[in-house]
Coordinates of C-alpha atoms in Angstrom, one line a residue:
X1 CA 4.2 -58.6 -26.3
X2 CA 1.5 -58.7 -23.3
X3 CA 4.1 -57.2 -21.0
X4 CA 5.3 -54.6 -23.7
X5 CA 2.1 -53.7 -23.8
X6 CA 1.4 -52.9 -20.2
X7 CA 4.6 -51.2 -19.8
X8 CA 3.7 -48.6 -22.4
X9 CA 0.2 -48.6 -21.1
X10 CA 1.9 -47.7 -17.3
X11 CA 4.1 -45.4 -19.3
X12 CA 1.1 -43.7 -20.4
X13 CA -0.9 -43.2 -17.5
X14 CA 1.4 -42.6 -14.9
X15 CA 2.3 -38.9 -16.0
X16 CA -1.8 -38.5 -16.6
X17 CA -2.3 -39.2 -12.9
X18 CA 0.5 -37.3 -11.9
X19 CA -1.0 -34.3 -13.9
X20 CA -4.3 -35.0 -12.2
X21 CA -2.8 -35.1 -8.9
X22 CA -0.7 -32.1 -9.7
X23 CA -4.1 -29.7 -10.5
X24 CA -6.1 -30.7 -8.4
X25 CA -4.0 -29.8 -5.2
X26 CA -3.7 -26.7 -6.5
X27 CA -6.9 -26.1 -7.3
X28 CA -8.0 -27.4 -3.9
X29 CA -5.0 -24.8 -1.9
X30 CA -4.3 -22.5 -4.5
X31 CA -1.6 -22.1 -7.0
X32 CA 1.1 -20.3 -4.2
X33 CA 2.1 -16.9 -4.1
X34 CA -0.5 -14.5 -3.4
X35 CA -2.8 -16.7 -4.3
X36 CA -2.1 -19.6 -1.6
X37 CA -4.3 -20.9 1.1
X38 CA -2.4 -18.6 3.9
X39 CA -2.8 -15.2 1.9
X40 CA -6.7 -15.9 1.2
X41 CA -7.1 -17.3 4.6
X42 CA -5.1 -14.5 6.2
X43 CA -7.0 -12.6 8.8
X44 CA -5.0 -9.6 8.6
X45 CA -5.9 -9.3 4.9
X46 CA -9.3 -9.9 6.0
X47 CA -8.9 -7.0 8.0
X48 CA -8.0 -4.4 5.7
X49 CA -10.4 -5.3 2.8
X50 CA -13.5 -4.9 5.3
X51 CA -12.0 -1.5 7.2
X52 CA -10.2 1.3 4.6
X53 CA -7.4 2.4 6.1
X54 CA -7.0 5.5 4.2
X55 CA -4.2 7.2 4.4
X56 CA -0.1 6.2 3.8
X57 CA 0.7 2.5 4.1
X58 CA 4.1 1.4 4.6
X59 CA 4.6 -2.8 4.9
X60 CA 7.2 -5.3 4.5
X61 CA 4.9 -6.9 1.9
X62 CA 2.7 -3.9 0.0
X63 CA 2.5 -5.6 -3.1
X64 CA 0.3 -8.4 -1.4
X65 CA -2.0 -5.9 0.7
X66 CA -2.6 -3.8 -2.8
X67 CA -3.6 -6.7 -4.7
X68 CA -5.7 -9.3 -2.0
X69 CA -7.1 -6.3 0.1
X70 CA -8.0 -4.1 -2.6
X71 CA -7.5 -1.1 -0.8
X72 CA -9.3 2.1 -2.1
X73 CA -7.8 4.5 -4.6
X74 CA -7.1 6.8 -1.2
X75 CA -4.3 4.8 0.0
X76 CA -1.1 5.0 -1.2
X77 CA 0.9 1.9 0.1
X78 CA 4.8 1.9 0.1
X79 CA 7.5 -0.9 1.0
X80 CA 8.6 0.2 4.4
X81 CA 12.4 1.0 3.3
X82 CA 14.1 -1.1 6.2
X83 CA 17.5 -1.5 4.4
X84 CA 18.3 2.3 3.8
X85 CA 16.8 2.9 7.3
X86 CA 19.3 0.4 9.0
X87 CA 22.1 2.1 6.9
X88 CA 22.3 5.5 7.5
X89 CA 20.8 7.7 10.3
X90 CA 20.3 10.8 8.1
X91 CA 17.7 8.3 6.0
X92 CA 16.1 7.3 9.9
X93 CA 15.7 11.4 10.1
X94 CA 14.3 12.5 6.7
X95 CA 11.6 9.0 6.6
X96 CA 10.8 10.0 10.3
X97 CA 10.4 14.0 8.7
X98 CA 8.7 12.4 5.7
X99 CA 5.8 10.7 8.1
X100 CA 5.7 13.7 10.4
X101 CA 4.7 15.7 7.5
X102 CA 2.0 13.3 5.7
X103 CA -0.7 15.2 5.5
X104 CA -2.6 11.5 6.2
X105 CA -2.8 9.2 8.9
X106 CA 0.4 7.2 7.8
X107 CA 0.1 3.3 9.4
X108 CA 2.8 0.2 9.3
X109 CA 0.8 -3.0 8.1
X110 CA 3.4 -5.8 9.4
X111 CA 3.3 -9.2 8.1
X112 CA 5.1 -11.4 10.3
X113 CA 4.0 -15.0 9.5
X114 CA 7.0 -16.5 8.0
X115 CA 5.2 -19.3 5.7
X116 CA 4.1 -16.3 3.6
X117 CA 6.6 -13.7 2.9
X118 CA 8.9 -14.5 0.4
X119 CA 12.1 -16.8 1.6
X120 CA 14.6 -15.6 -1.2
X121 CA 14.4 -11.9 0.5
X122 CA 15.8 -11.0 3.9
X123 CA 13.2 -9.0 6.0
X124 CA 13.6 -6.4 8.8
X125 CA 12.3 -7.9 12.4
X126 CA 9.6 -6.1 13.6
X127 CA 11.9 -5.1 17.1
X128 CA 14.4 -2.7 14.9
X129 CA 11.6 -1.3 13.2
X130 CA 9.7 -0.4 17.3
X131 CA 13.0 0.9 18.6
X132 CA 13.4 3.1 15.8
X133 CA 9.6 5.1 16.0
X134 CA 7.1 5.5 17.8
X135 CA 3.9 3.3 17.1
X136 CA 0.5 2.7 18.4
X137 CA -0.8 -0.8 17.6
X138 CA -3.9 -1.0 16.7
X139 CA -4.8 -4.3 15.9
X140 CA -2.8 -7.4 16.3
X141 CA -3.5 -11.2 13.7
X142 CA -2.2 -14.3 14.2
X143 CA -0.4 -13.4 10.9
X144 CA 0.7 -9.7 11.0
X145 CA -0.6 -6.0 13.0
X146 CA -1.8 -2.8 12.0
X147 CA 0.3 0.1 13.8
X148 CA 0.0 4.3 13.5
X149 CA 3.0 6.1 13.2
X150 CA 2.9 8.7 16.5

């Protein structure tokens, strides 16, 4: 009965410490996604929520720049369209016209730290993408860059 007893006790308390392991990681480094440790640490992020942009923002990751930067209502940020671009040189031509004709300042915001971009989706090296246009870098992260269409 005495070692019944215990074995339910352990039974009990073992997914109770588990649980309390569990939350308190990721309480402690955040519960992933957007809201991980990299993202909130992320000096490219850092970047963008202290200087506004302002104008057209094409990345390979817009949804996480519009929700941890929180960019003004003046930018208008878009996923850079890498696949159609790779396809099919008429797209390369009429994106190219599309950015010439902005009336704003239209910039590439380029993630390139692996550990936080999503593995399940393929994404565009950042060599294609400077072969293809013409872009000024203006600032350069351990995680990402800022870059100006020309």
């Amino acid at each position: 009965p005495i070692a019944i007893s215990g074995l339910c006790f352990l039974w009990l308390i073992y997914p109770g410490a588990q649980t309390y392991i569990y939350v308190s990681t990721k309480l402690e480094a955040g519960a992933g996604g957007f809201n991980s440790d990299g993202w909130r640490n992320s000096t490219l992020i850092q970047q963008l929520k202290s200087y506004s942009l302002g104008g057209t923002i094409y990345s390979n990751e817009p949804s996480a720049i519009y929700i941890l930067s929180e960019v003004s209502t003046t930018s208008n940020i878009k996923r850079y369209p890498y696949d159609d671009l790779n396809r099919s040189t008429a797209a390369r031509a009429q994106f190219k016209a599309e950015v010439a004709s902005d009336a704003k300042t239209t910039y590439l915001v380029w993630i390139d730290n692996q550990s936080l971009l999503d593995p399940k989706r393929t994404f565009e090296n950042f060599d294609n993408i400077s072969s293809m246009f013409a872009l000024d870098e203006i600032d350069r992260f351990p995680d990402g860059s800022i870059h100006l269409f020309k």
